[in-house]
Amino acid sequence: MLDRLVHLQETDERIVAFQKEEEKIPRDLEEKEHDLEDLQENRDKARAAQEELQKQVSELTREVEEVRDHQRRCQARGLAVKTQREYQAVQRESEIAKKRRSELEGQIKELLEEKNLLEESLLETESRIEDRLETLEKQRSDADQRLRRIRTEREDLEKTREVEASLIQPDLLAKYQKVFERYKGKGVVRVTSGVCNGCFMTIPPQLYNQVLAQGGIHQCPNCGRIIYVDRA
Ligand SMILES: [Zn+2]
């Protein structure tokens, strides 16, 4: 009876392993999808930042154009001045315009550098997204195949389990199932050198002797698992 139970447990453990895998596969895939979404989000942010930079550059460029017009006008007025004072006034205005223009051009240069850096990282992100999309496609179909295979195997095992379970006394089966579920496995464990292999507590000598005598079903008084010894 105990042999059958140990056998059943092996089947149960395999079923549990399959179930875990069945849960893990979609979880892994979801994680990968999240990574991709993060990348896409980064890309969108970078694009928006790039557009913002471009807007600033256009605005500054327009300002430069205005200053340039002003400079032209100053030049024209410079040709027509009659007095020293007028000449100095035009001269001063030209100086201010020149300074302003070089300030603006400096700002534009900085913004363009920033934009170039952003462009580089954007291209990199885009190529990573493309790679991920491609691999994800494959990962999805692989995961799908694996899931289907595992599901079939588990269902086969469950049928085997039904047969195995039917060969075990119902009360023993119920006891075993209770502890198996409580501990998520290991409902029936071997005792080695008087120690329960489920909770690693020492079995009281009297009970240990009963287990050694291999008559009846015994449970570890500490963890409740069904205990057995290997036949000599
Ligand atoms: Zn125990």
PDB file of C-alpha atoms and ligand atoms in Angstrom:
ATOM      1  CA  MET A   1       0.000   0.000   0.000  1.00  0.00           C
ATOM      2  CA  LEU A   2       2.816   2.377   0.927  1.00  0.00           C
ATOM      3  CA  ASP A   3       4.672   1.528  -2.264  1.00  0.00           C
ATOM      4  CA  ARG A   4       1.624   2.521  -4.210  1.00  0.00           C
ATOM      5  CA  LEU A   5       1.364   5.720  -2.238  1.00  0.00           C
ATOM      6  CA  VAL A   6       5.008   6.579  -2.869  1.00  0.00           C
ATOM      7  CA  HIS A   7       4.385   5.897  -6.514  1.00  0.00           C
ATOM      8  CA  LEU A   8       1.337   8.111  -6.513  1.00  0.00           C
ATOM      9  CA  GLN A   9       3.360  10.850  -4.930  1.00  0.00           C
ATOM     10  CA  GLU A  10       5.905  10.634  -7.712  1.00  0.00           C
ATOM     11  CA  THR A  11       3.111  11.132 -10.201  1.00  0.00           C
ATOM     12  CA  ASP A  12       1.697  13.992  -8.150  1.00  0.00           C
ATOM     13  CA  GLU A  13       5.067  15.677  -8.009  1.00  0.00           C
ATOM     14  CA  ARG A  14       5.402  15.448 -11.748  1.00  0.00           C
ATOM     15  CA  ILE A  15       1.932  16.898 -12.171  1.00  0.00           C
ATOM     16  CA  VAL A  16       2.799  19.777  -9.843  1.00  0.00           C
ATOM     17  CA  ALA A  17       6.020  20.410 -11.749  1.00  0.00           C
ATOM     18  CA  PHE A  18       4.046  20.626 -14.980  1.00  0.00           C
ATOM     19  CA  GLN A  19       1.510  22.952 -13.387  1.00  0.00           C
ATOM     20  CA  LYS A  20       4.285  25.220 -12.192  1.00  0.00           C
ATOM     21  CA  GLU A  21       5.758  25.315 -15.648  1.00  0.00           C
ATOM     22  CA  GLU A  22       2.360  26.040 -17.135  1.00  0.00           C
ATOM     23  CA  GLU A  23       2.129  29.051 -14.854  1.00  0.00           C
ATOM     24  CA  LYS A  24       5.685  30.132 -15.435  1.00  0.00           C
ATOM     25  CA  ILE A  25       5.630  30.176 -19.236  1.00  0.00           C
ATOM     26  CA  PRO A  26       3.011  32.915 -19.621  1.00  0.00           C
ATOM     27  CA  ARG A  27       4.552  34.840 -16.733  1.00  0.00           C
ATOM     28  CA  ASP A  28       7.953  34.861 -18.428  1.00  0.00           C
ATOM     29  CA  LEU A  29       6.381  35.957 -21.652  1.00  0.00           C
ATOM     30  CA  GLU A  30       4.524  38.738 -19.898  1.00  0.00           C
ATOM     31  CA  GLU A  31       7.771  39.950 -18.378  1.00  0.00           C
ATOM     32  CA  LYS A  32       9.314  40.143 -21.829  1.00  0.00           C
ATOM     33  CA  GLU A  33       6.301  42.018 -23.107  1.00  0.00           C
ATOM     34  CA  HIS A  34       6.642  44.479 -20.256  1.00  0.00           C
ATOM     35  CA  ASP A  35      10.285  45.041 -21.120  1.00  0.00           C
ATOM     36  CA  LEU A  36       9.265  45.816 -24.656  1.00  0.00           C
ATOM     37  CA  GLU A  37       6.552  48.193 -23.488  1.00  0.00           C
ATOM     38  CA  ASP A  38       9.097  49.994 -21.329  1.00  0.00           C
ATOM     39  CA  LEU A  39      11.351  50.397 -24.326  1.00  0.00           C
ATOM     40  CA  GLN A  40       8.485  51.712 -26.429  1.00  0.00           C
ATOM     41  CA  GLU A  41       7.600  54.152 -23.712  1.00  0.00           C
ATOM     42  CA  ASN A  42      11.186  55.381 -23.586  1.00  0.00           C
ATOM     43  CA  ARG A  43      11.169  55.783 -27.335  1.00  0.00           C
ATOM     44  CA  ASP A  44       7.974  57.826 -27.239  1.00  0.00           C
ATOM     45  CA  LYS A  45       9.388  60.061 -24.537  1.00  0.00           C
ATOM     46  CA  ALA A  46      12.602  60.559 -26.488  1.00  0.00           C
ATOM     47  CA  ARG A  47      10.613  61.432 -29.594  1.00  0.00           C
ATOM     48  CA  ALA A  48       8.565  63.992 -27.702  1.00  0.00           C
ATOM     49  CA  ALA A  49      11.731  65.490 -26.218  1.00  0.00           C
ATOM     50  CA  GLN A  50      13.231  65.654 -29.678  1.00  0.00           C
ATOM     51  CA  GLU A  51      10.214  67.469 -31.051  1.00  0.00           C
ATOM     52  CA  GLU A  52      10.382  69.906 -28.166  1.00  0.00           C
ATOM     53  CA  LEU A  53      14.044  70.573 -28.915  1.00  0.00           C
ATOM     54  CA  GLN A  54      13.270  71.095 -32.575  1.00  0.00           C
ATOM     55  CA  LYS A  55      10.601  73.605 -31.650  1.00  0.00           C
ATOM     56  CA  GLN A  56      13.066  75.535 -29.539  1.00  0.00           C
ATOM     57  CA  VAL A  57      15.635  75.482 -32.329  1.00  0.00           C
ATOM     58  CA  SER A  58      13.075  76.814 -34.828  1.00  0.00           C
ATOM     59  CA  GLU A  59      12.093  79.584 -32.472  1.00  0.00           C
ATOM     60  CA  LEU A  60      15.685  80.616 -31.880  1.00  0.00           C
ATOM     61  CA  THR A  61      16.415  80.429 -35.598  1.00  0.00           C
ATOM     62  CA  ARG A  62      13.535  82.779 -36.249  1.00  0.00           C
ATOM     63  CA  GLU A  63      14.938  85.142 -33.651  1.00  0.00           C
ATOM     64  CA  VAL A  64      18.353  85.001 -35.305  1.00  0.00           C
ATOM     65  CA  GLU A  65      16.684  85.890 -38.582  1.00  0.00           C
ATOM     66  CA  GLU A  66      15.085  88.920 -36.969  1.00  0.00           C
ATOM     67  CA  VAL A  67      18.379  90.059 -35.501  1.00  0.00           C
ATOM     68  CA  ARG A  68      19.988  89.610 -38.888  1.00  0.00           C
ATOM     69  CA  ASP A  69      17.346  91.827 -40.491  1.00  0.00           C
ATOM     70  CA  HIS A  70      17.986  94.364 -37.822  1.00  0.00           C
ATOM     71  CA  GLN A  71      21.713  94.206 -38.557  1.00  0.00           C
ATOM     72  CA  ARG A  72      21.029  94.818 -42.241  1.00  0.00           C
ATOM     73  CA  ARG A  73      18.933  97.806 -41.408  1.00  0.00           C
ATOM     74  CA  CYS A  74      21.680  99.148 -39.147  1.00  0.00           C
ATOM     75  CA  GLN A  75      24.160  98.749 -41.982  1.00  0.00           C
ATOM     76  CA  ALA A  76      21.923 100.685 -44.358  1.00  0.00           C
ATOM     77  CA  ARG A  77      21.411 103.404 -41.784  1.00  0.00           C
ATOM     78  CA  GLY A  78      25.160 103.505 -41.195  1.00  0.00           C
ATOM     79  CA  LEU A  79      25.646 104.484 -44.820  1.00  0.00           C
ATOM     80  CA  ALA A  80      23.254 107.371 -44.495  1.00  0.00           C
ATOM     81  CA  VAL A  81      24.368 108.926 -41.184  1.00  0.00           C
ATOM     82  CA  LYS A  82      25.355 112.534 -41.208  1.00  0.00           C
ATOM     83  CA  THR A  83      26.708 113.208 -37.740  1.00  0.00           C
ATOM     84  CA  GLN A  84      29.173 111.550 -35.418  1.00  0.00           C
ATOM     85  CA  ARG A  85      26.407 111.056 -32.831  1.00  0.00           C
ATOM     86  CA  GLU A  86      24.169 109.302 -35.318  1.00  0.00           C
ATOM     87  CA  TYR A  87      27.088 107.169 -36.348  1.00  0.00           C
ATOM     88  CA  GLN A  88      27.794 106.194 -32.743  1.00  0.00           C
ATOM     89  CA  ALA A  89      24.128 105.336 -32.129  1.00  0.00           C
ATOM     90  CA  VAL A  90      24.045 103.031 -35.133  1.00  0.00           C
ATOM     91  CA  GLN A  91      27.350 101.556 -34.118  1.00  0.00           C
ATOM     92  CA  ARG A  92      26.058 100.775 -30.611  1.00  0.00           C
ATOM     93  CA  GLU A  93      22.899  99.171 -31.957  1.00  0.00           C
ATOM     94  CA  SER A  94      24.989  97.041 -34.292  1.00  0.00           C
ATOM     95  CA  GLU A  95      27.157  95.901 -31.408  1.00  0.00           C
ATOM     96  CA  ILE A  96      24.122  94.891 -29.346  1.00  0.00           C
ATOM     97  CA  ALA A  97      22.610  93.036 -32.300  1.00  0.00           C
ATOM     98  CA  LYS A  98      25.860  91.241 -32.954  1.00  0.00           C
ATOM     99  CA  LYS A  99      26.134  90.154 -29.349  1.00  0.00           C
ATOM    100  CA  ARG A 100      22.539  88.968 -29.268  1.00  0.00           C
ATOM    101  CA  ARG A 101      23.009  87.026 -32.453  1.00  0.00           C
ATOM    102  CA  SER A 102      26.052  85.227 -31.193  1.00  0.00           C
ATOM    103  CA  GLU A 103      24.216  84.381 -27.971  1.00  0.00           C
ATOM    104  CA  LEU A 104      21.328  82.916 -29.917  1.00  0.00           C
ATOM    105  CA  GLU A 105      23.616  80.997 -32.213  1.00  0.00           C
ATOM    106  CA  GLY A 106      25.402  79.547 -29.201  1.00  0.00           C
ATOM    107  CA  GLN A 107      22.095  78.395 -27.751  1.00  0.00           C
ATOM    108  CA  ILE A 108      21.095  76.831 -31.058  1.00  0.00           C
ATOM    109  CA  LYS A 109      24.375  74.977 -31.221  1.00  0.00           C
ATOM    110  CA  GLU A 110      23.886  73.560 -27.753  1.00  0.00           C
ATOM    111  CA  LEU A 111      20.343  72.482 -28.518  1.00  0.00           C
ATOM    112  CA  LEU A 112      21.429  70.812 -31.733  1.00  0.00           C
ATOM    113  CA  GLU A 113      24.132  68.901 -29.890  1.00  0.00           C
ATOM    114  CA  GLU A 114      21.577  67.745 -27.371  1.00  0.00           C
ATOM    115  CA  LYS A 115      19.283  66.764 -30.188  1.00  0.00           C
ATOM    116  CA  ASN A 116      22.007  64.750 -31.883  1.00  0.00           C
ATOM    117  CA  LEU A 117      22.729  62.798 -28.718  1.00  0.00           C
ATOM    118  CA  LEU A 118      19.055  62.122 -28.331  1.00  0.00           C
ATOM    119  CA  GLU A 119      18.850  61.016 -31.934  1.00  0.00           C
ATOM    120  CA  GLU A 120      21.623  58.492 -31.368  1.00  0.00           C
ATOM    121  CA  SER A 121      19.974  56.948 -28.348  1.00  0.00           C
ATOM    122  CA  LEU A 122      16.642  57.013 -30.122  1.00  0.00           C
ATOM    123  CA  LEU A 123      18.058  55.046 -33.044  1.00  0.00           C
ATOM    124  CA  GLU A 124      19.540  52.550 -30.634  1.00  0.00           C
ATOM    125  CA  THR A 125      16.250  52.168 -28.794  1.00  0.00           C
ATOM    126  CA  GLU A 126      14.412  51.729 -32.057  1.00  0.00           C
ATOM    127  CA  SER A 127      16.718  48.998 -33.214  1.00  0.00           C
ATOM    128  CA  ARG A 128      16.382  47.268 -29.863  1.00  0.00           C
ATOM    129  CA  ILE A 129      12.616  47.446 -30.145  1.00  0.00           C
ATOM    130  CA  GLU A 130      12.769  45.928 -33.583  1.00  0.00           C
ATOM    131  CA  ASP A 131      14.952  43.066 -32.324  1.00  0.00           C
ATOM    132  CA  ARG A 132      12.671  42.469 -29.369  1.00  0.00           C
ATOM    133  CA  LEU A 133       9.595  42.443 -31.559  1.00  0.00           C
ATOM    134  CA  GLU A 134      11.177  39.854 -33.776  1.00  0.00           C
ATOM    135  CA  THR A 135      12.326  37.584 -30.939  1.00  0.00           C
ATOM    136  CA  LEU A 136       9.085  38.036 -29.078  1.00  0.00           C
ATOM    137  CA  GLU A 137       7.207  36.728 -32.052  1.00  0.00           C
ATOM    138  CA  LYS A 138       9.264  33.569 -31.911  1.00  0.00           C
ATOM    139  CA  GLN A 139       9.103  33.345 -28.129  1.00  0.00           C
ATOM    140  CA  ARG A 140       5.338  33.573 -28.267  1.00  0.00           C
ATOM    141  CA  SER A 141       4.991  30.701 -30.683  1.00  0.00           C
ATOM    142  CA  ASP A 142       7.587  28.630 -28.769  1.00  0.00           C
ATOM    143  CA  ALA A 143       5.770  29.257 -25.510  1.00  0.00           C
ATOM    144  CA  ASP A 144       2.516  28.294 -27.124  1.00  0.00           C
ATOM    145  CA  GLN A 145       3.933  25.026 -28.387  1.00  0.00           C
ATOM    146  CA  ARG A 146       5.551  24.189 -25.071  1.00  0.00           C
ATOM    147  CA  LEU A 147       2.389  24.962 -23.184  1.00  0.00           C
ATOM    148  CA  ARG A 148       0.364  22.704 -25.380  1.00  0.00           C
ATOM    149  CA  ARG A 149       2.874  19.891 -25.045  1.00  0.00           C
ATOM    150  CA  ILE A 150       3.063  20.215 -21.277  1.00  0.00           C
ATOM    151  CA  ARG A 151      -0.691  20.388 -20.962  1.00  0.00           C
ATOM    152  CA  THR A 152      -1.088  17.154 -22.885  1.00  0.00           C
ATOM    153  CA  GLU A 153       1.547  15.449 -20.777  1.00  0.00           C
ATOM    154  CA  ARG A 154      -0.064  16.655 -17.586  1.00  0.00           C
ATOM    155  CA  GLU A 155      -3.460  15.476 -18.686  1.00  0.00           C
ATOM    156  CA  ASP A 156      -2.018  12.055 -19.456  1.00  0.00           C
ATOM    157  CA  LEU A 157      -0.397  11.989 -16.043  1.00  0.00           C
ATOM    158  CA  GLU A 158      -3.663  12.939 -14.410  1.00  0.00           C
ATOM    159  CA  LYS A 159      -5.297   9.929 -16.013  1.00  0.00           C
ATOM    160  CA  THR A 160      -2.485   7.725 -14.716  1.00  0.00           C
ATOM    161  CA  ARG A 161      -2.928   9.319 -11.333  1.00  0.00           C
ATOM    162  CA  GLU A 162      -6.595   8.460 -11.258  1.00  0.00           C
ATOM    163  CA  VAL A 163      -5.771   4.815 -11.807  1.00  0.00           C
ATOM    164  CA  GLU A 164      -3.017   4.880  -9.185  1.00  0.00           C
ATOM    165  CA  ALA A 165      -5.256   6.604  -6.665  1.00  0.00           C
ATOM    166  CA  SER A 166      -8.023   4.082  -7.178  1.00  0.00           C
ATOM    167  CA  LEU A 167      -5.657   1.384  -5.925  1.00  0.00           C
ATOM    168  CA  ILE A 168      -5.158   3.069  -2.566  1.00  0.00           C
ATOM    169  CA  GLN A 169      -7.413   2.834   0.479  1.00  0.00           C
ATOM    170  CA  PRO A 170      -9.639   5.904   0.514  1.00  0.00           C
ATOM    171  CA  ASP A 171      -8.818   6.929   4.098  1.00  0.00           C
ATOM    172  CA  LEU A 172      -5.087   6.653   3.487  1.00  0.00           C
ATOM    173  CA  LEU A 173      -5.477   8.545   0.235  1.00  0.00           C
ATOM    174  CA  ALA A 174      -7.396  11.289   2.003  1.00  0.00           C
ATOM    175  CA  LYS A 175      -4.721  11.570   4.720  1.00  0.00           C
ATOM    176  CA  TYR A 176      -1.990  11.731   2.121  1.00  0.00           C
ATOM    177  CA  GLN A 177      -3.787  14.321   0.026  1.00  0.00           C
ATOM    178  CA  LYS A 178      -4.330  16.547   3.019  1.00  0.00           C
ATOM    179  CA  VAL A 179      -0.641  16.682   3.899  1.00  0.00           C
ATOM    180  CA  PHE A 180       0.475  16.823   0.270  1.00  0.00           C
ATOM    181  CA  GLU A 181      -1.662  19.899  -0.278  1.00  0.00           C
ATOM    182  CA  ARG A 182      -0.674  21.489   3.005  1.00  0.00           C
ATOM    183  CA  TYR A 183       3.030  21.193   2.228  1.00  0.00           C
ATOM    184  CA  LYS A 184       2.701  21.574  -1.541  1.00  0.00           C
ATOM    185  CA  GLY A 185       4.322  18.181  -1.973  1.00  0.00           C
ATOM    186  CA  LYS A 186       5.929  15.525   0.205  1.00  0.00           C
ATOM    187  CA  GLY A 187       2.871  13.996   1.767  1.00  0.00           C
ATOM    188  CA  VAL A 188       4.637  10.716   2.313  1.00  0.00           C
ATOM    189  CA  VAL A 189       8.297  10.741   3.356  1.00  0.00           C
ATOM    190  CA  ARG A 190      11.057   8.325   4.187  1.00  0.00           C
ATOM    191  CA  VAL A 191      12.443   8.128   7.698  1.00  0.00           C
ATOM    192  CA  THR A 192      16.209   7.789   7.782  1.00  0.00           C
ATOM    193  CA  SER A 193      18.117   7.150  11.006  1.00  0.00           C
ATOM    194  CA  GLY A 194      14.974   7.921  12.921  1.00  0.00           C
ATOM    195  CA  VAL A 195      14.534  11.342  11.350  1.00  0.00           C
ATOM    196  CA  CYS A 196      11.482  12.450   9.372  1.00  0.00           C
ATOM    197  CA  ASN A 197      12.582  13.636   5.935  1.00  0.00           C
ATOM    198  CA  GLY A 198       9.747  16.111   5.751  1.00  0.00           C
ATOM    199  CA  CYS A 199      10.367  18.195   8.870  1.00  0.00           C
ATOM    200  CA  PHE A 200      13.718  16.722   9.970  1.00  0.00           C
ATOM    201  CA  MET A 201      12.554  16.060  13.501  1.00  0.00           C
ATOM    202  CA  THR A 202      13.467  12.846  15.281  1.00  0.00           C
ATOM    203  CA  ILE A 203      10.635  10.342  15.423  1.00  0.00           C
ATOM    204  CA  PRO A 204       9.956   9.085  18.987  1.00  0.00           C
ATOM    205  CA  PRO A 205      11.665   5.653  19.440  1.00  0.00           C
ATOM    206  CA  GLN A 206       8.472   3.759  20.101  1.00  0.00           C
ATOM    207  CA  LEU A 207       6.834   5.039  16.949  1.00  0.00           C
ATOM    208  CA  TYR A 208      10.029   4.520  15.014  1.00  0.00           C
ATOM    209  CA  ASN A 209      10.014   0.874  16.023  1.00  0.00           C
ATOM    210  CA  GLN A 210       6.461   0.568  14.775  1.00  0.00           C
ATOM    211  CA  VAL A 211       7.457   2.112  11.479  1.00  0.00           C
ATOM    212  CA  LEU A 212      10.421  -0.235  11.262  1.00  0.00           C
ATOM    213  CA  ALA A 213       8.114  -3.158  11.855  1.00  0.00           C
ATOM    214  CA  GLN A 214       6.319  -2.003   8.701  1.00  0.00           C
ATOM    215  CA  GLY A 215       2.864  -2.700   9.927  1.00  0.00           C
ATOM    216  CA  GLY A 216       0.151  -0.130   9.377  1.00  0.00           C
ATOM    217  CA  ILE A 217       0.267   3.472   8.422  1.00  0.00           C
ATOM    218  CA  HIS A 218       2.015   6.041  10.590  1.00  0.00           C
ATOM    219  CA  GLN A 219       2.288   9.769  10.522  1.00  0.00           C
ATOM    220  CA  CYS A 220       5.084  11.979  11.801  1.00  0.00           C
ATOM    221  CA  PRO A 221       3.802  13.412  15.098  1.00  0.00           C
ATOM    222  CA  ASN A 222       5.428  16.720  14.285  1.00  0.00           C
ATOM    223  CA  CYS A 223       4.406  17.464  10.686  1.00  0.00           C
ATOM    224  CA  GLY A 224       1.693  14.875  10.068  1.00  0.00           C
ATOM    225  CA  ARG A 225       3.321  13.452   6.965  1.00  0.00           C
ATOM    226  CA  ILE A 226       2.902   9.734   6.335  1.00  0.00           C
ATOM    227  CA  ILE A 227       6.226   8.097   7.114  1.00  0.00           C
ATOM    228  CA  TYR A 228       7.881   4.912   5.925  1.00  0.00           C
ATOM    229  CA  VAL A 229      11.241   3.197   5.943  1.00  0.00           C
ATOM    230  CA  ASP A 230      13.028   1.578   3.062  1.00  0.00           C
ATOM    231  CA  ARG A 231      12.771  -2.127   3.059  1.00  0.00           C
ATOM    232  CA  ALA A 232      16.063  -3.732   4.020  1.00  0.00           C
TER     233      ALA A 232
HETATM  234 ZN    ZN B   1       7.823  15.219  10.105  1.00  0.00          ZN
END
